[in-house]
XYZ file of C-alpha atoms in Angstrom:
482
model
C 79.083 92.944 128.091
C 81.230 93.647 131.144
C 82.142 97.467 132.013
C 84.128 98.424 135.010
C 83.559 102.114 134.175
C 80.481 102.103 137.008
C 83.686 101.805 139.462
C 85.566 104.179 137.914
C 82.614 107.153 138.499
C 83.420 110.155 140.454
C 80.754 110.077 142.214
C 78.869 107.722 144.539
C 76.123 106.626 142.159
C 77.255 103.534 140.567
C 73.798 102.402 138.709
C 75.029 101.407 135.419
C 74.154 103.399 132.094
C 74.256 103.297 128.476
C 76.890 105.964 128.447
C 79.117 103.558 130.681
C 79.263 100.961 127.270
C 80.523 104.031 125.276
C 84.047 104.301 123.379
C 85.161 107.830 124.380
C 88.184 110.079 123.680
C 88.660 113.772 124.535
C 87.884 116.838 123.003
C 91.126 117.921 121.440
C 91.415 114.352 119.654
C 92.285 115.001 116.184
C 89.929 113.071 113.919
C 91.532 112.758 110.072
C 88.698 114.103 107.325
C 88.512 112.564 104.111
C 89.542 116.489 103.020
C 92.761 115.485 104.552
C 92.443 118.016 107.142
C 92.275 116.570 111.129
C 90.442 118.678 113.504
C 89.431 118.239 116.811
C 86.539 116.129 117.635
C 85.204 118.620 119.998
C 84.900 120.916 116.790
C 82.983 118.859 115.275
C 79.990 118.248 117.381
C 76.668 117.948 115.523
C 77.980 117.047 112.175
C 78.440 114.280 110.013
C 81.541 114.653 108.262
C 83.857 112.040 105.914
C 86.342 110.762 107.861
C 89.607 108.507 107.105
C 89.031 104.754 108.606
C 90.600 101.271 107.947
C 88.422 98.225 105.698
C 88.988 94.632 107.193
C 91.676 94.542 104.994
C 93.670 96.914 106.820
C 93.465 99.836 104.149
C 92.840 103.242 104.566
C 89.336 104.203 103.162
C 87.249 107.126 103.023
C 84.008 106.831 105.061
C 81.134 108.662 106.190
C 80.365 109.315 109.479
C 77.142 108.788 111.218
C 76.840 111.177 115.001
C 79.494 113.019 117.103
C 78.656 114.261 120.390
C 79.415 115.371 123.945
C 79.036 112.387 126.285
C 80.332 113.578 129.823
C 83.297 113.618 132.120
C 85.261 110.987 132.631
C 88.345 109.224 133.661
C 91.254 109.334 130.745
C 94.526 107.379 130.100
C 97.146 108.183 128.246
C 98.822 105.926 125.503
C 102.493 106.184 124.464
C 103.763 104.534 121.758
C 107.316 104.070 120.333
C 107.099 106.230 117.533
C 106.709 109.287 120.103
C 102.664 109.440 119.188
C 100.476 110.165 121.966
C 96.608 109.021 121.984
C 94.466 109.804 125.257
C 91.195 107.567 125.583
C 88.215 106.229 128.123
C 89.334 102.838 129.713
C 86.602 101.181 127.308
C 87.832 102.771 124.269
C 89.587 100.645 121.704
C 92.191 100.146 119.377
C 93.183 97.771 116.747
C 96.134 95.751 118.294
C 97.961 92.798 116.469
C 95.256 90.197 118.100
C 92.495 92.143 117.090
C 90.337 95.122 118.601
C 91.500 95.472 122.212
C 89.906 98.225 124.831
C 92.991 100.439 126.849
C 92.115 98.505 130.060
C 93.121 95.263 128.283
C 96.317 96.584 126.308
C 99.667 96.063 128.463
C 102.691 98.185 127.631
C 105.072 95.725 124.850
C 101.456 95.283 123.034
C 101.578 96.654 119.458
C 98.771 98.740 118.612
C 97.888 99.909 113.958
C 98.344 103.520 112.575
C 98.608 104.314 109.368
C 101.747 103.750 106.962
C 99.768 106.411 105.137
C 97.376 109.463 104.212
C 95.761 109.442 101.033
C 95.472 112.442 98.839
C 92.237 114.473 98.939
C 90.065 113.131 96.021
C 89.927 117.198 95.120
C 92.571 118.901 96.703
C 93.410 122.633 96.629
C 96.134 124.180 95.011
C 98.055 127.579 95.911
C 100.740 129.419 93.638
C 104.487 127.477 94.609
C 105.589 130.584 96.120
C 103.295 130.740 98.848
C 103.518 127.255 99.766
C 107.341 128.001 99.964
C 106.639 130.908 101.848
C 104.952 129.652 104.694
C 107.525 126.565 105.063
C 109.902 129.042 105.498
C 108.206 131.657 107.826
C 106.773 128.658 109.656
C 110.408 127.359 110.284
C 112.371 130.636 110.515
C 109.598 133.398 110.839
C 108.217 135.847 113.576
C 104.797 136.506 112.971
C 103.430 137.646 116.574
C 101.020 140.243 117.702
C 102.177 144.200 117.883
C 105.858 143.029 116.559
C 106.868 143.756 112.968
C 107.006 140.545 110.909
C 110.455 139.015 110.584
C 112.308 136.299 108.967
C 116.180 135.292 110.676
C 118.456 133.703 108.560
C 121.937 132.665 108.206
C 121.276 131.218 104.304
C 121.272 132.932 101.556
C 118.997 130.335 99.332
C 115.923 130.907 101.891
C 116.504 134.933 102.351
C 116.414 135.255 98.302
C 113.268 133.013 97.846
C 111.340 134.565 100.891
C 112.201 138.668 99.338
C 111.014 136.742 96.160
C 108.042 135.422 97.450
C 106.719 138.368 99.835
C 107.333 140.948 96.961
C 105.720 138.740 94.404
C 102.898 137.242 96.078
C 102.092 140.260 98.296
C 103.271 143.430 97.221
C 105.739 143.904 100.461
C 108.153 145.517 101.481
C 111.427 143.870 102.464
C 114.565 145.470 103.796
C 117.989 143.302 105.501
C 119.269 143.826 108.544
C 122.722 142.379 109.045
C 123.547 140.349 112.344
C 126.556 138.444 113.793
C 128.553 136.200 110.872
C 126.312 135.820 108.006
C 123.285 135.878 110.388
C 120.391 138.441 109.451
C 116.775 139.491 109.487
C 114.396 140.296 106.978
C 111.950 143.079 107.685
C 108.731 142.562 105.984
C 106.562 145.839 106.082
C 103.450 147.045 104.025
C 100.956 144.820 105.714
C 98.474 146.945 106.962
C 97.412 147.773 110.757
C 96.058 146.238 113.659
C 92.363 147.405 112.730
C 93.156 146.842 108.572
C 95.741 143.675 108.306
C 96.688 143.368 104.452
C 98.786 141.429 102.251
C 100.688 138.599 104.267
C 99.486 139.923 107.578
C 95.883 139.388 106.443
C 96.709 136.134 104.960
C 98.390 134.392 108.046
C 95.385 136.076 110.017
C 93.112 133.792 107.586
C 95.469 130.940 108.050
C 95.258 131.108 111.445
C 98.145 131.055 112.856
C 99.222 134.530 112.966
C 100.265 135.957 116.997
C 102.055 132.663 117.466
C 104.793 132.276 119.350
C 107.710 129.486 118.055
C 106.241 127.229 120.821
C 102.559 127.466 119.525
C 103.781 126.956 116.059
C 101.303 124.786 113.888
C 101.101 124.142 110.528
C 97.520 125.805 109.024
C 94.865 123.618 108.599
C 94.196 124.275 105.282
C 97.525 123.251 104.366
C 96.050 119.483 105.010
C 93.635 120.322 102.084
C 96.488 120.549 99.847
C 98.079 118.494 97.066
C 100.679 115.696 97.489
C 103.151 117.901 95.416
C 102.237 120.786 97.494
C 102.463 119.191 100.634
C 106.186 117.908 99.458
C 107.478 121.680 98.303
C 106.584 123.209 102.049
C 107.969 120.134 103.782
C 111.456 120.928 101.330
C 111.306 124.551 102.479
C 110.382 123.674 106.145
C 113.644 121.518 106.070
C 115.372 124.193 104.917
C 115.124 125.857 107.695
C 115.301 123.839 111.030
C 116.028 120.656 109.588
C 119.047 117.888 109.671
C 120.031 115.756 106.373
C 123.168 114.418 108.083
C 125.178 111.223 106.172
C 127.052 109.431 108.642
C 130.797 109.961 108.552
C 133.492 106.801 107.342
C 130.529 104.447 107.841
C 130.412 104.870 111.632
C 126.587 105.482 113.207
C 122.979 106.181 111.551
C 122.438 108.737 108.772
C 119.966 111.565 110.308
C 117.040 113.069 109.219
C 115.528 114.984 111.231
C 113.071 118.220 111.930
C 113.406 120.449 115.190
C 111.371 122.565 117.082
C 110.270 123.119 120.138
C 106.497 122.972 119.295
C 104.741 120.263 120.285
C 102.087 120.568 117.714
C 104.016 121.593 114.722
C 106.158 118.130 115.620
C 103.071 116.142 115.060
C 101.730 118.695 111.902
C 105.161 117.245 110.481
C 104.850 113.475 111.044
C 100.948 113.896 109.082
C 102.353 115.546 106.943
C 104.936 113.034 106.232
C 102.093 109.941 106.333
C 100.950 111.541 103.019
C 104.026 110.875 101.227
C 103.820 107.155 102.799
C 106.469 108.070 105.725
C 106.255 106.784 108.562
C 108.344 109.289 111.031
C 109.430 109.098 115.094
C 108.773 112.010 117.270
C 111.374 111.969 119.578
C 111.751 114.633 122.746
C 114.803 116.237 124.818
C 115.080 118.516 127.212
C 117.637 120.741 129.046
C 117.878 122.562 132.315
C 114.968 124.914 132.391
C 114.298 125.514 128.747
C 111.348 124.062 126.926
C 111.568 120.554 125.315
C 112.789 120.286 122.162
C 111.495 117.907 119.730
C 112.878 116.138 116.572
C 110.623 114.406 114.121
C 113.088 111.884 112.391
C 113.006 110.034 109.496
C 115.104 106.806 110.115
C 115.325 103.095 108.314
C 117.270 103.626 104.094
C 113.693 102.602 102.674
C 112.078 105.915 104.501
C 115.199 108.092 104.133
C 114.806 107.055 100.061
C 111.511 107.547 99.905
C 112.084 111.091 101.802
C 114.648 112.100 99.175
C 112.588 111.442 96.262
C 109.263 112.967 97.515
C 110.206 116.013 99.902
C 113.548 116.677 98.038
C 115.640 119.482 99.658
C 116.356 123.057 99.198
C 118.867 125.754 100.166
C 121.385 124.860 102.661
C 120.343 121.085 103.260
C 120.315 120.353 98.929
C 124.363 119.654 99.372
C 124.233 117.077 102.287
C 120.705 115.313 100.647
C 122.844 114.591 97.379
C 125.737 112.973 99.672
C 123.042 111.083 101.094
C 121.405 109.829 98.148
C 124.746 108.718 96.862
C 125.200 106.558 99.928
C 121.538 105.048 100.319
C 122.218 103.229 96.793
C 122.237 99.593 97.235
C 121.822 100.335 100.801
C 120.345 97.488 102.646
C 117.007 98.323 104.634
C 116.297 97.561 108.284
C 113.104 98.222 109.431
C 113.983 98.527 113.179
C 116.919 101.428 112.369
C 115.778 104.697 114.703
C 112.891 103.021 116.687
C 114.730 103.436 119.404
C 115.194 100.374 122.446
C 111.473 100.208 122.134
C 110.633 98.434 119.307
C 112.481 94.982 119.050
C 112.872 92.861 115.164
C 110.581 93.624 112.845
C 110.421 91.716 110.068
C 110.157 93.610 106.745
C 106.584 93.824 104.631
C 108.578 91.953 101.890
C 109.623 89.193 103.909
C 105.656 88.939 105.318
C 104.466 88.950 101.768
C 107.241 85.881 101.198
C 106.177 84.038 104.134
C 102.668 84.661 103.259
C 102.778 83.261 99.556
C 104.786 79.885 101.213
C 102.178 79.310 103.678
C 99.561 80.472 101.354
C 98.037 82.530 103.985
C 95.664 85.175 103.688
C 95.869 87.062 106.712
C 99.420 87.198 106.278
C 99.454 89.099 102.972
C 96.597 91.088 104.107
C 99.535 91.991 107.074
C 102.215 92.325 104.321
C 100.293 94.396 102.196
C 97.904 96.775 104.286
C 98.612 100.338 104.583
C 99.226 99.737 108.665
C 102.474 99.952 110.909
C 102.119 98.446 113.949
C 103.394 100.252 116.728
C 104.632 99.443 120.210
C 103.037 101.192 123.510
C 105.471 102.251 125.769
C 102.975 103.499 129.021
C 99.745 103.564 129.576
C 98.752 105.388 132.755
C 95.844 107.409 134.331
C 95.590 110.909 133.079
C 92.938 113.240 133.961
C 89.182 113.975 134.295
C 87.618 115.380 131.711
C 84.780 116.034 129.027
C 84.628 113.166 126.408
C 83.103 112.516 123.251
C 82.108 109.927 120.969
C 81.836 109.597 117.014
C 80.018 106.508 114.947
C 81.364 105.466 111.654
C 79.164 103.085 110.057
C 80.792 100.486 107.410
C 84.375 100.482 108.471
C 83.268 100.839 112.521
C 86.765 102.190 112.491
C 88.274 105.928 111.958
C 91.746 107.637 112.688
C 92.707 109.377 115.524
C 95.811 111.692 114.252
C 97.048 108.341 112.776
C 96.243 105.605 115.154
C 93.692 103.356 114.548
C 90.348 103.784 116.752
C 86.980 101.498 116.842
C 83.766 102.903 116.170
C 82.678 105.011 119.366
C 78.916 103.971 120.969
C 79.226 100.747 118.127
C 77.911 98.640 120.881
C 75.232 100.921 122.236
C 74.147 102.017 118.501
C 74.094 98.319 117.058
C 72.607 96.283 119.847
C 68.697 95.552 119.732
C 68.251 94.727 123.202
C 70.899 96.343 126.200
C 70.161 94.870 129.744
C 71.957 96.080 132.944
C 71.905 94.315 136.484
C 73.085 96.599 139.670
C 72.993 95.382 143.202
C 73.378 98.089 145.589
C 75.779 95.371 147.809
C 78.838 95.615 145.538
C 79.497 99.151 146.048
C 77.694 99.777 149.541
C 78.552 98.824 152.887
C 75.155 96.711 154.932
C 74.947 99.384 156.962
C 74.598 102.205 154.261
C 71.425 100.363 152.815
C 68.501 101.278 153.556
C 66.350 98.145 155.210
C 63.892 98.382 152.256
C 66.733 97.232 149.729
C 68.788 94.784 151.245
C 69.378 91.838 148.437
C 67.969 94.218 146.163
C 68.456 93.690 142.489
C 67.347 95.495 139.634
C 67.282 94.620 136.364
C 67.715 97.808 134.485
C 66.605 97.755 130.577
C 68.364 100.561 129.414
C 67.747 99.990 125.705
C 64.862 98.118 123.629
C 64.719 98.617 119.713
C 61.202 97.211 119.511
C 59.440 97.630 122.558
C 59.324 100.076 126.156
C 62.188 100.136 128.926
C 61.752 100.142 132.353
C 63.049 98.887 135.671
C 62.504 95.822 137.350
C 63.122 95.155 140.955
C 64.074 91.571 142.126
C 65.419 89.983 145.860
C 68.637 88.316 145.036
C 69.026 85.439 147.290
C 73.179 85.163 148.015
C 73.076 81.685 149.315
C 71.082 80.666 146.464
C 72.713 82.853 143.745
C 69.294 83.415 142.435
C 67.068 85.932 142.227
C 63.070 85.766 142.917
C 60.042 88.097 142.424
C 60.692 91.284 145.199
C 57.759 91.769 147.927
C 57.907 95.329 148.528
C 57.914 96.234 152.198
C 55.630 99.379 152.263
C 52.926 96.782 150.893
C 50.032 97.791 152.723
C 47.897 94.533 154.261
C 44.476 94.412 153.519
């Protein structure tokens, strides 16, 4: 088993380790639970949770997990894709990639690597009352919820400042008063929340959330949202929509119809796009930015079978219901293309019902397993060097696979957890100069048996012979004669 990650070491010790055959990714990675919630892997250190991963044939399963732990520092790259996702691995680490499980050091940018088409609903998921789901899709969207400010809610629609009065008053006992603003612009005022030292009501409850003292940057959507129903997941999407989003038809059949969510919150882009991959849509995160202002970024829905499938399961509310009915109207008998919105990086892809065709011709297997799976392969864009920094690894017996925020990652430590016998060989010679070693191990070699399942592991020290290319039994110098 070759690894190059000896070379790769900050420091000058290159004798090679188990830890150098490990599959890492960084701490922040966001590993999916079989709760539907994804939190970071760091997070979960020392447990053994259910996790999402993929069977052989390519669907998404619900498996338990074996070990997660710190393994070190170490060099990271960073993987771009064409859908906008971002994935940020060890050199060694792999992914599943249209010819199979492929490590980042052998991936080239034009190389398709699997996520998932889609999440699957919690086998038990939790339920809230409707109005606080619609509540928080609309304060996550349009509310200010920060530290030693009043919480506020800035609208210029009517629909979303009559359901949030509804909803804060009914749900929590608030107080609400309107402020006008410019045009039909104006804030809601929601008091009656308790104190700094006592939150209540819908201060205490984003507080529990977590995500109150955010600012519109920072915005996330609550964990515990992830824990919710499909249905549930749909109605805060529909009221999130409603607030920053775009249902746009295209005008006298010129251009692409647009569906799209913006903020400038690099998190709540990506809450968005899992959130979508529950409903089975597969969305493109998409980034612009101007002057000296933060990026903005748009999570679009693109392609008639996604924009369908968007209409019937998220719906819309408020000010976008008018333009989603003009769009359903034009999206009948539309035909679908499956490369519409992925941009100038993604070139034809043929539809899953012209695989599954194909497949039944040839009578192939693989094929339909392609057709059929709940995968979309997507393209990498970049891959580049990225930092140095604590990594960790996670085993996943069964599957040997698990999801990382979507994308499709091999069983960390697999090798080092499934092999009975691991041997290493170091020569001091391929990293040193002659004259930084020591007389007493020139054409030293050492075979280095880092792991033995049924027996004892040591170190044993041969003379490699270069001419040769073999190696004998060492004679250690500081032999004393007789």
């Amino acid at each position: 088993q070759l690894s190059r990650a000896v070379e790769t070491r900050p420091t000058r010790e290159h004798r090679p380790q188990l830890s150098d055959l490990r599959e890492c990714v960084p701490g922040e990675t966001l590993v999916v639970l079989g709760d539907g919630r994804r939190m970071p892997i760091r997070e979960l250190v020392g447990t053994a949770p259910e996790v999402l991963a993929v069977s052989p044939d390519g669907k998404i399963v619900t498996a338990k997990s074996e070990k997660i732990w710190l393994v070190g520092v170490r060099p990271v790259f960073l993987l771009c894709l064409a859908s906008g996702r971002v994935i940020r691995a060890t050199e060694r680490h792999r992914f599943l990639a249209a010819r199979g499980w492929e490590t980042v050091s052998e991936l080239s940018v034009g190389d398709r690597v699997a996520i998932a088409r889609r999440l699957p609903e919690p086998a038990f998921p939790d339920s809230w009352p409707d109005l606080r789901v619609t509540l928080l899709g609309q304060l996550i969207g349009d509310g200010s919820y920060l530290k030693h400010q009043p919480l506020r809610f800035t609208t210029s629609s009517e629909e979303n400042s009559r359901i949030v009065a509804e909803a804060v008053r009914e749900e929590f006992g608030g107080d609400v008063k309107r402020y006008a603003g410019r045009g039909s612009w104006h804030q809601l005022l929601i008091s009656g929340n308790g104190n700094r030292s006592h939150p209540e009501k819908l201060n205490g409850w984003l507080r529990e959330l977590g995500i109150f003292g955010q600012r519109s940057y920072e915005k996330r959507v609550p964990e515990a949202v992830f824990r919710l129903s499909n249905r549930q997941i749909a109605l805060l999407l529909r009221h999130l929509w409603a607030t920053d989003g775009t249902i746009a038809p295209r005008g006298n059949g010129r251009g692409s119809h647009s569906v799209f969510y913006s903020t400038n919150s690099p998190r709540l882009a990506s809450d968005v796009a899992a959130l979508l991959l529950r409903l089975g849509i597969t969305a493109r995160i998409s980034s612009v930015k101007k002057g000296n202002y933060r990026p903005n970024f748009l999570v679009g829905v693109s392609g008639a079978n996604d924009q369908r499938r968007f209409l019937e399961a998220v719906g819309a509310a408020g000010p976008r219901a008018p333009q989603a009915e003009r769009l359903r109207a034009l999206l009948v008998g539309g035909r679908p293309n499956t490369n519409v919105g992925r941009s100038a990086h993604f070139k034809f892809v043929p539809s899953r019902a012209l695989l599954a065709e194909y497949a039944e011709i040839l009578r192939d297997e693989e094929l339909y397993a392609r057709a059929t799976s709940d995968l979309f392969w997507d393209r990498i864009v970049a891959i580049e060097p990225d930092s140095e920094e604590e990594v960790f690894d996670l085993t996943v017996p069964g599957p040997a696979s698990w999801l990382a925020d979507g994308i499709v990652s091999h069983n960390s430590g697999a090798l080092e957890q499934d092999a009975d016998l691991i041997i290493f060989l170091y020569r001091p010679e391929r990293y040193k100069e002659q004259s930084e070693i020591p007389p007493d191990q020139q054409n030293l070699a050492e075979v280095i048996v880092g792991k033995q399942r049924n027996g004892p592991t040591d170190t044993v020290r041969l003379t490699f012979i270069p001419q040769y290319a073999s190696f004998e039994n060492r004679v250690e110098s500081d032999r004393q004669p007789y």
